[in-house]
mmCIF file of C-alpha atoms in Angstrom:
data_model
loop_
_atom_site.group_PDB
_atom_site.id
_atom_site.type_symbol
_atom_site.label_atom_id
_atom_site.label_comp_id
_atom_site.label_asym_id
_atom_site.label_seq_id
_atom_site.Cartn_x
_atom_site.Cartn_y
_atom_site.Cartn_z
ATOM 1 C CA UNK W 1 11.077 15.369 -28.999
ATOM 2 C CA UNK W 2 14.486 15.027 -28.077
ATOM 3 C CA UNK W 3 15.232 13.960 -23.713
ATOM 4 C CA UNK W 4 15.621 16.486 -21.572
ATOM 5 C CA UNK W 5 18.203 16.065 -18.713
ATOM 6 C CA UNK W 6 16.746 17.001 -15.230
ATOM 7 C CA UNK W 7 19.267 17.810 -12.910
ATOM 8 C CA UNK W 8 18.276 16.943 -9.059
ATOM 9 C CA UNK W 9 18.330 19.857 -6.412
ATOM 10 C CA UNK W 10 21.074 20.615 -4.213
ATOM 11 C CA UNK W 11 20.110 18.495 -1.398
ATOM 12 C CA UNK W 12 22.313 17.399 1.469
ATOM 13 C CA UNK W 13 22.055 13.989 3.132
ATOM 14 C CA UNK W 14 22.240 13.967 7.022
ATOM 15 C CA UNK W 15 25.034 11.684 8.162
ATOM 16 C CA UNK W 16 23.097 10.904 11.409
ATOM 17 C CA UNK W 17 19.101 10.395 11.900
ATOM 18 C CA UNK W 18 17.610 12.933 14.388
ATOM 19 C CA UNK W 19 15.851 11.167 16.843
ATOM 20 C CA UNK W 20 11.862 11.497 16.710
ATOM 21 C CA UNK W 21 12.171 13.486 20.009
ATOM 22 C CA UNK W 22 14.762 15.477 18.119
ATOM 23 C CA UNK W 23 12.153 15.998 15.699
ATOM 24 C CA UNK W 24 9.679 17.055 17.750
ATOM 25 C CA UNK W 25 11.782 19.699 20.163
ATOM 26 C CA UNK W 26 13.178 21.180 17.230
ATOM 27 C CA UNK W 27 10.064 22.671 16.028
ATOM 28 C CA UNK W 28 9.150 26.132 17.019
ATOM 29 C CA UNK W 29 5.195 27.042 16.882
ATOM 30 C CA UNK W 30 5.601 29.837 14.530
ATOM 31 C CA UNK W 31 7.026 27.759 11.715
ATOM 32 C CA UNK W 32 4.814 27.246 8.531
ATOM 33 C CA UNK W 33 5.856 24.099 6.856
ATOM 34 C CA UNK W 34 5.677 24.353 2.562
ATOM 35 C CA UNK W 35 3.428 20.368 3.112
ATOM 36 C CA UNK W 36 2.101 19.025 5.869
ATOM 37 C CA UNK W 37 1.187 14.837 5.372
ATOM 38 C CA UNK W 38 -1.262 13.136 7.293
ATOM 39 C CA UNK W 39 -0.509 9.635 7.188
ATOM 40 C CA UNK W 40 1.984 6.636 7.647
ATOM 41 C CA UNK W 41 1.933 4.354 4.648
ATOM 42 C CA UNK W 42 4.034 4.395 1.583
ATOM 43 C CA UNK W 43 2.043 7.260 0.231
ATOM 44 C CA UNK W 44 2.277 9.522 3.235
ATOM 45 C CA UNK W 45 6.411 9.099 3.338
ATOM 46 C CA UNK W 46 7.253 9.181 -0.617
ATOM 47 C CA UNK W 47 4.861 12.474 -0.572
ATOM 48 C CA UNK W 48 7.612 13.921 1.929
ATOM 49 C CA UNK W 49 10.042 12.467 0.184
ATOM 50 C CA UNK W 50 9.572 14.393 -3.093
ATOM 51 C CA UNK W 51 8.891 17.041 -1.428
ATOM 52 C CA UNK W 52 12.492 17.243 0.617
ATOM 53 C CA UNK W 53 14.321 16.319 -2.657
ATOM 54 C CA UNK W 54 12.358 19.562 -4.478
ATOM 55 C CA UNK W 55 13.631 21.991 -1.377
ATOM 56 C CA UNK W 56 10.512 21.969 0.123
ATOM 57 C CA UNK W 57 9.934 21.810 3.365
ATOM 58 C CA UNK W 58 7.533 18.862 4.547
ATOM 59 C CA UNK W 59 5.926 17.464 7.743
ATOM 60 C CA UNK W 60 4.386 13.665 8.212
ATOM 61 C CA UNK W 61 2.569 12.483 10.912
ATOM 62 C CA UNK W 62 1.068 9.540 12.053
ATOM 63 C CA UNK W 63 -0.989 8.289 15.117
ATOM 64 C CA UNK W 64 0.247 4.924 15.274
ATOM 65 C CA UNK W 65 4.058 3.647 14.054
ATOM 66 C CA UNK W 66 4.908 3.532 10.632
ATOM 67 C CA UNK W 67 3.499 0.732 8.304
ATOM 68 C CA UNK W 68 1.459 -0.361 11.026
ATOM 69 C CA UNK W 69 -1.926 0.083 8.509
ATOM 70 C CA UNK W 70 -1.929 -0.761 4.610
ATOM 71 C CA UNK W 71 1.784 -0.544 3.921
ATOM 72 C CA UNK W 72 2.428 -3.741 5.992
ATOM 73 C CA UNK W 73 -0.803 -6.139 5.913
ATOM 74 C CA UNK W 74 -0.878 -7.167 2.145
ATOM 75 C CA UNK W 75 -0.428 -10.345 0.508
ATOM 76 C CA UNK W 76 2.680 -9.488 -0.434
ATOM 77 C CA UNK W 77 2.541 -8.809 -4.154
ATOM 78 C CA UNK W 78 3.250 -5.900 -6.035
ATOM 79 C CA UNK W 79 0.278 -5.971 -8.235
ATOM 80 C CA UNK W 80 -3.165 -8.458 -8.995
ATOM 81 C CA UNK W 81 -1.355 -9.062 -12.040
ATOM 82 C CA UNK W 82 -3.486 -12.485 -12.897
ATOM 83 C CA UNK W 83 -6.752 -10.329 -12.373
ATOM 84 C CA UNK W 84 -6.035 -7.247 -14.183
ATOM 85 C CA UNK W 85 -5.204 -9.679 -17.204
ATOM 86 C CA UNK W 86 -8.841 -11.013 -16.373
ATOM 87 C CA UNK W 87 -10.040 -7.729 -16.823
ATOM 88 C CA UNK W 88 -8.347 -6.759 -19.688
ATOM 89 C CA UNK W 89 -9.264 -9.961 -21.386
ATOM 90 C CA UNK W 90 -13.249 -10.023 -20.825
ATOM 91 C CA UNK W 91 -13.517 -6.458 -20.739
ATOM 92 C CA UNK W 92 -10.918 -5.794 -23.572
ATOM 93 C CA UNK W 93 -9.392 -3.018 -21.898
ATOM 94 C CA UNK W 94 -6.296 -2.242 -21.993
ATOM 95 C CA UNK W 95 -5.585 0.033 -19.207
ATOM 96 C CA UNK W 96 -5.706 -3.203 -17.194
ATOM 97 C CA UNK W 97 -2.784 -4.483 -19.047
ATOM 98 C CA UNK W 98 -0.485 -1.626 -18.427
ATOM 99 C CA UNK W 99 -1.170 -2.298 -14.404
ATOM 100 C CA UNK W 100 0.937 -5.390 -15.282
ATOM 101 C CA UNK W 101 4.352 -4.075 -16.374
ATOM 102 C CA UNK W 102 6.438 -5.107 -13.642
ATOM 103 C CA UNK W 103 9.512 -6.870 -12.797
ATOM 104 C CA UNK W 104 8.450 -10.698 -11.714
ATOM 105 C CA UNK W 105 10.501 -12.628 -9.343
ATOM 106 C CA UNK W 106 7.707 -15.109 -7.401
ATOM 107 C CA UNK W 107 6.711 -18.496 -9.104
ATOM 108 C CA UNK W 108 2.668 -19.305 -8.660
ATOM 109 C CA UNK W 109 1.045 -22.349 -9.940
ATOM 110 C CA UNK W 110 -2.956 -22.678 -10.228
ATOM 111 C CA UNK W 111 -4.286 -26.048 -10.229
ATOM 112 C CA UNK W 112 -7.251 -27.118 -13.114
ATOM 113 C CA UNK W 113 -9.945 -29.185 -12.130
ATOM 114 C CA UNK W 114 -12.248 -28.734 -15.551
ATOM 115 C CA UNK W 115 -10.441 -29.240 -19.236
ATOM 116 C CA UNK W 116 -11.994 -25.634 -20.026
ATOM 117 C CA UNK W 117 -9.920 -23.963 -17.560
ATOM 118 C CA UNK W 118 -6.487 -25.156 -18.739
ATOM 119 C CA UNK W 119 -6.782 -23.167 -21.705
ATOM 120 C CA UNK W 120 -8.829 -20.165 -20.225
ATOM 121 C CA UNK W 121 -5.713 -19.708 -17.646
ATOM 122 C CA UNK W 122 -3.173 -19.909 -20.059
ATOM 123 C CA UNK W 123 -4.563 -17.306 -22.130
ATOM 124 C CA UNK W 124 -4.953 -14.902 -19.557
ATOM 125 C CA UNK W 125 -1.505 -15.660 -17.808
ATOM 126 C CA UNK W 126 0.383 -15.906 -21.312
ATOM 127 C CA UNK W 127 1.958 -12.572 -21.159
ATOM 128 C CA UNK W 128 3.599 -14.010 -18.106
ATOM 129 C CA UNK W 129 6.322 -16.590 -18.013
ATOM 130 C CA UNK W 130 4.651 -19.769 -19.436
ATOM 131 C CA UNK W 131 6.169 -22.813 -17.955
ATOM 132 C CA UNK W 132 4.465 -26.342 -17.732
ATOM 133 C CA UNK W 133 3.868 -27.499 -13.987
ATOM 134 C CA UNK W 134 4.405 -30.773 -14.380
ATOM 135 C CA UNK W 135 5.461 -31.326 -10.580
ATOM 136 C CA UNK W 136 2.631 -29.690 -8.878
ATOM 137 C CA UNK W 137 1.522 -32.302 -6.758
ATOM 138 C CA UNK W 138 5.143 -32.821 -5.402
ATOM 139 C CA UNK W 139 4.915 -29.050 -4.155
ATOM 140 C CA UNK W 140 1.459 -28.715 -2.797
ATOM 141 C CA UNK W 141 0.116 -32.132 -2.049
ATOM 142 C CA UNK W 142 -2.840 -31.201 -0.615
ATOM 143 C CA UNK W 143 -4.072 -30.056 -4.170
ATOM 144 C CA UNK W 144 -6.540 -33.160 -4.912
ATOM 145 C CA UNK W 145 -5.004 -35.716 -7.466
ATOM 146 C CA UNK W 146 -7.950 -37.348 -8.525
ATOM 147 C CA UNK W 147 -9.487 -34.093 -9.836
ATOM 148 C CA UNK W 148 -6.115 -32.575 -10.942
ATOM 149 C CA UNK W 149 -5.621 -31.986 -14.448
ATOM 150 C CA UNK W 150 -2.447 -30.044 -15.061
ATOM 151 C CA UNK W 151 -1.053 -26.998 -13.778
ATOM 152 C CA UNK W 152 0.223 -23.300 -15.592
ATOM 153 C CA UNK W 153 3.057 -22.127 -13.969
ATOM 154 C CA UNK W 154 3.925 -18.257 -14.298
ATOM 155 C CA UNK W 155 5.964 -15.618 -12.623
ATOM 156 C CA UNK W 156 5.072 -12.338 -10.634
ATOM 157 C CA UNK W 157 6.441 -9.544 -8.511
ATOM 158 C CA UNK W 158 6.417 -10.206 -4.555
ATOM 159 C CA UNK W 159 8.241 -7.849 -2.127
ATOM 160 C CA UNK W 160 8.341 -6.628 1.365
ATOM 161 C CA UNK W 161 5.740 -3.609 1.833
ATOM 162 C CA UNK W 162 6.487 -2.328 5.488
ATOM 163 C CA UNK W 163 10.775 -2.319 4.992
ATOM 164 C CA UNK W 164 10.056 -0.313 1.592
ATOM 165 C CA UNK W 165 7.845 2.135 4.045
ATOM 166 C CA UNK W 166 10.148 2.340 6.136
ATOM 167 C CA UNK W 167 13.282 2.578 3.443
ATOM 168 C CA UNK W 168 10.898 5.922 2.214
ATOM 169 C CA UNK W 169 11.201 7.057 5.841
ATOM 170 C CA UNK W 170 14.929 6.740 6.820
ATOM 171 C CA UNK W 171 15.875 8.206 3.082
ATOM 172 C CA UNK W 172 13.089 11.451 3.579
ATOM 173 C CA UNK W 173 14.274 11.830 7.465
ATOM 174 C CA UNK W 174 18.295 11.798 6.105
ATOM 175 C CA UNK W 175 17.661 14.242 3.565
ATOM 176 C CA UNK W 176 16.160 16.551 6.486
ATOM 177 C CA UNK W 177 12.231 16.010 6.111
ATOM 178 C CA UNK W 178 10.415 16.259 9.476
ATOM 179 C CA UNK W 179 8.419 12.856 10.467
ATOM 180 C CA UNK W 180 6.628 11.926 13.510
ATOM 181 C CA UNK W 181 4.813 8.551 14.300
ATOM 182 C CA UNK W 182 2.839 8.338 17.508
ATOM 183 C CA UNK W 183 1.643 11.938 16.699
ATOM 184 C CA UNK W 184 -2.384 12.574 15.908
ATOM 185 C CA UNK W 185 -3.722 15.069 14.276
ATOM 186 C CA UNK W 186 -6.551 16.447 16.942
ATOM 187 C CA UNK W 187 -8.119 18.685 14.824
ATOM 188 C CA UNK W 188 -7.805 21.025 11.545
ATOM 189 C CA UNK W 189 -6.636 24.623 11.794
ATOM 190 C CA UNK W 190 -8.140 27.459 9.579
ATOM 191 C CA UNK W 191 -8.078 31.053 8.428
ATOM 192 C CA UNK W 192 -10.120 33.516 6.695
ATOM 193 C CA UNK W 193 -9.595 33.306 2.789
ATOM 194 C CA UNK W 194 -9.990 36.781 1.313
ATOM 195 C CA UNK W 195 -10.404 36.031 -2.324
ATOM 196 C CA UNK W 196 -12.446 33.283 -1.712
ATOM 197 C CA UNK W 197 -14.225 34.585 1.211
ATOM 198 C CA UNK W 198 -14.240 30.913 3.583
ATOM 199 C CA UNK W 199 -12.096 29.716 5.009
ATOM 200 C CA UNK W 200 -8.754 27.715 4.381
ATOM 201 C CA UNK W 201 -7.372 24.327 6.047
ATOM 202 C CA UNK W 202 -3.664 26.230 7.088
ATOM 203 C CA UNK W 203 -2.586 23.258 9.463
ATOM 204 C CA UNK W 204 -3.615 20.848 12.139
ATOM 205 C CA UNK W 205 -3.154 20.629 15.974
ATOM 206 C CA UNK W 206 -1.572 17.494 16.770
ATOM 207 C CA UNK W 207 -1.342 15.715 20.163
ATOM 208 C CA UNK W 208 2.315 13.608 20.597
ATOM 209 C CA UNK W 209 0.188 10.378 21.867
ATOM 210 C CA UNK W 210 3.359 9.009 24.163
ATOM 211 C CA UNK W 211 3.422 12.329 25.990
ATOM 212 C CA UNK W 212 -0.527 13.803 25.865
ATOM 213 C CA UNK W 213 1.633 17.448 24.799
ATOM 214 C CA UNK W 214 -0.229 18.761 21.804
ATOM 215 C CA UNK W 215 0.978 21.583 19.399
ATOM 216 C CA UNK W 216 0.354 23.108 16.739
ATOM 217 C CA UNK W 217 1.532 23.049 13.004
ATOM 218 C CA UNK W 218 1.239 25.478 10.932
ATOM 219 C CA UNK W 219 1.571 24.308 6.282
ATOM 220 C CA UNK W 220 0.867 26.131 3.420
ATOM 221 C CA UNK W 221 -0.347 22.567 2.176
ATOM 222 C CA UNK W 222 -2.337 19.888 3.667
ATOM 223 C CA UNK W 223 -2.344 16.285 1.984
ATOM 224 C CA UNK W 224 -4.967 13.798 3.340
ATOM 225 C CA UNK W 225 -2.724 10.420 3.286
ATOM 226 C CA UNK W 226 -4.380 8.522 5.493
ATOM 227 C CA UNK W 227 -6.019 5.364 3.304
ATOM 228 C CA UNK W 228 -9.404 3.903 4.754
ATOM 229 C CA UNK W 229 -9.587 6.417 7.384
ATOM 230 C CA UNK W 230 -9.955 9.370 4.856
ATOM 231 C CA UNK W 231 -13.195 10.326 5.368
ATOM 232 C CA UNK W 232 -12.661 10.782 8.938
ATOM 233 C CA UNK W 233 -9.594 13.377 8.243
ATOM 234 C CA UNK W 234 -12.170 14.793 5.671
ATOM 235 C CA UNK W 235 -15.110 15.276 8.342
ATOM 236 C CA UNK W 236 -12.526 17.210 10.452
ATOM 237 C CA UNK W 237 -12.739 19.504 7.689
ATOM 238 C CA UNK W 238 -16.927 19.633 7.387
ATOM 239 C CA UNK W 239 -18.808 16.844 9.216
ATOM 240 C CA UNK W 240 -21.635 17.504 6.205
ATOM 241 C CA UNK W 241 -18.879 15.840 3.551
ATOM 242 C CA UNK W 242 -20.212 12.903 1.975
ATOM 243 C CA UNK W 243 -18.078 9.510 2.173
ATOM 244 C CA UNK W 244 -15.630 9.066 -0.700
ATOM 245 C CA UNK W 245 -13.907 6.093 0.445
ATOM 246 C CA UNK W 246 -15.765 2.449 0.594
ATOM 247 C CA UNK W 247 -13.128 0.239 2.166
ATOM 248 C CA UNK W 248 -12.283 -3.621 1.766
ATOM 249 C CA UNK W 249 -11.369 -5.911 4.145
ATOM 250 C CA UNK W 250 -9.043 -8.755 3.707
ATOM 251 C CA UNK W 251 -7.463 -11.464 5.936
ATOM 252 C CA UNK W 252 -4.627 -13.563 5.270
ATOM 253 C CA UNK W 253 -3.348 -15.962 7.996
ATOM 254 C CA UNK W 254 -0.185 -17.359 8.749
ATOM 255 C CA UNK W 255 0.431 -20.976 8.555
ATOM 256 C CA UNK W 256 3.465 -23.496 8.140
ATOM 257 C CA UNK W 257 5.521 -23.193 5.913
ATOM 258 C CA UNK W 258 5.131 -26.420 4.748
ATOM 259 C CA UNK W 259 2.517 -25.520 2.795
ATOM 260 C CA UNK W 260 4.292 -23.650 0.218
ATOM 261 C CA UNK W 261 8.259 -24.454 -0.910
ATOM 262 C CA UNK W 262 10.360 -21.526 -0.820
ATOM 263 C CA UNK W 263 10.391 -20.803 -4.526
ATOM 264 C CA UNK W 264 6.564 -21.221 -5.248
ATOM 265 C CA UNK W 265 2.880 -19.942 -4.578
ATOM 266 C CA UNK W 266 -0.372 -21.399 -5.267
ATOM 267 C CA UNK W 267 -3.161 -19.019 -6.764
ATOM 268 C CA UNK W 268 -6.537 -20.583 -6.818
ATOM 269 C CA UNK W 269 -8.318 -17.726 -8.831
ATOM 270 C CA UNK W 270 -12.303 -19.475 -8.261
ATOM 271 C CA UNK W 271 -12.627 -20.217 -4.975
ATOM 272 C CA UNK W 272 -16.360 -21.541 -3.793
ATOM 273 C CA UNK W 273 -17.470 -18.500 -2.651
ATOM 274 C CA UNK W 274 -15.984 -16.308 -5.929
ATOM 275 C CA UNK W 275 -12.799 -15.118 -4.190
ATOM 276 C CA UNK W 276 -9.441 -15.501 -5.319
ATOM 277 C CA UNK W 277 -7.014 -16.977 -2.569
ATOM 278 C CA UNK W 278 -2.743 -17.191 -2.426
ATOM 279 C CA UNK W 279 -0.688 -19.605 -0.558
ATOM 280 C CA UNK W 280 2.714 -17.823 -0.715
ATOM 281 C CA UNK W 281 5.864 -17.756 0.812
ATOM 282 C CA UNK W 282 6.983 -15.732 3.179
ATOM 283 C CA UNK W 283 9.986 -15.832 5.714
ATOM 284 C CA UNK W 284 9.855 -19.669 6.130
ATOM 285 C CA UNK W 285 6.094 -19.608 6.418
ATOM 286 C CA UNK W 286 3.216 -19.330 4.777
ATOM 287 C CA UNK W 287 0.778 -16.882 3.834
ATOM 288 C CA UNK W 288 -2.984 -17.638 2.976
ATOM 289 C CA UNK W 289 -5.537 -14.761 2.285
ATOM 290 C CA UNK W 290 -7.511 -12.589 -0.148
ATOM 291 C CA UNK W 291 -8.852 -9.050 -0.323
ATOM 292 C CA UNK W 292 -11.729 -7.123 -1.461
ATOM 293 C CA UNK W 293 -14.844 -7.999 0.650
ATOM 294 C CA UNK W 294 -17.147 -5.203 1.148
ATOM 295 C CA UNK W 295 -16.377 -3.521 4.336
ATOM 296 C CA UNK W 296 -18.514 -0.785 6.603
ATOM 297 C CA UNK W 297 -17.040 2.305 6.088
ATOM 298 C CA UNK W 298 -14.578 3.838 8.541
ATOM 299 C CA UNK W 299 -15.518 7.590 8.928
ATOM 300 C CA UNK W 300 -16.713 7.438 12.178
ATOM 301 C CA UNK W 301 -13.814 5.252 13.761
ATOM 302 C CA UNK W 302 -11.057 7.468 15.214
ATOM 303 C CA UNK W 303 -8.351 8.137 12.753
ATOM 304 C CA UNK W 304 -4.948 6.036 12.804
#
């Protein structure tokens, strides 16, 4: 069919930021908000942030500051663009190669140390950039050169997480959303459904953790942003719900920056132990980690 234009609502900008005591003084126990967010990520903050911009009335909170959880302690990268190609290659599915359609503007290299995996890599990196790495021991010479073969050289998309959160914030808070970090939700608030006959999560009680003053807020919707800790929201709810969430741990270190130049990474994709690990660049050091270990689940650790 033909496009259909979508005009935006009628939404004012604030020329100044309330304060997050502003925020907080200004609201009135009576008030029913049209979404209430649990949460502090990039999730949390774009969920207010379409909500403002549709002239609805929304409400994020957050225990600790902003970014402080998911939304800040990545590798960096927009996407696992090398292993959804994996995927999409062994398992022929293409859903993994839609993950993939991204703007690229971070140069990796990943060394070969068998003659099979020179063209195994290039194959699945080809709908990358495909550049020869003919200099790869002049940018990471700690690679070994007596088992170095070649190198593939590709592009992908690297950007910084926690100022996008926080971009999300500013831009929801200017167009009059109400947000709170440093504010924790102490328990769920319900009322009697009628139709249903149960009852209803209607709000939550929150607790301002600088000031120990807790209040109450009142939304006609409740979204459960809060990442690995969302079986503990969910247990607020009914401690007899089961787990949904199994959550990974990752760590990624900080070391010189001599380890990486400024305009490359190094992806080492099979790693002794089966992992895949990134040196990148990163403010004029470097980072080193990988994600997706197995970790204990988080439903009875107290909800940040």
């Amino acid at each position: 069919g033909s496009p259909t234009l979508v005009e935006l609502p009628n939404v004012a900008l604030q020329d100044e930021l309330p304060s997050r005591q502003a925020q907080l003084t200004a609201l009135p126990n009576n008030q029913e908000f049209d979404v209430l967010i649990v949460g502090g990520g990039a999730t949390c903050l774009d969920c207010a942030l379409d909500a403002v911009t549709r002239n609805k009335l929304p409400f994020a909170v957050f225990r600790d500051d902003f970014s402080s959880g998911t939304s800040s302690r990545s590798t960096k990268l927009i996407h696992g663009g090398v292993r959804y190609l994996q995927k999409a290659i062994v398992k022929l599915d293409y859903e993994q190669v839609k993950m993939v359609y991204f703007p690229f503007n971070c140069t990796f290299s990943t060394a070969c140390e068998r003659w099979w995996q020179l063209p195994y890599h290039w194959a699945e990196i080809k709908m990358y950039d495909l550049v020869a790495g003919s200099q790869i021991l002049e940018l990471f010479p700690m690679l070994k050169r007596d088992k170095l073969l070649g190198a593939i050289v590709y592009s992908d998309g690297q950007h910084d997480d926690a100022r996008m959160n926080l971009a999300i914030a500013l831009t929801a808070a200017r167009y009059r959303a109400a947000i709170a970090n440093y504010t924790e939700v102490v328990h769920l608030l319900k009322r009697a459904d009628p139709q249903m006959g149960t009852e209803r999560v209607c709000g939550v009680r929150c607790r301002d953790v600088i000031t120990g003053q807790e209040f109450d807020v009142r939304a006609k919707c409740v979204i459960n942003a809060t990442g690995p800790f969302t079986d503990a929201l969910r247990k607020m709810d009914d401690q007899k719900n089961p787990n949904i969430y199994q959550p990974s741990a990752g760590v990624h270190i900080v070391i010189p920056g001599y380890y990486s130049p400024d305009n490359m990474g190094l992806l080492d994709p099979a790693t002794s132990d089966g992992r895949v690990i990134f040196f990148l660049p990163w403010e004029k050091i470097t980072i080193s980690g990988t994600t997706d270990t197995t970790s204990a689940p988080m439903s009875k650790v107290t909800m940040t």
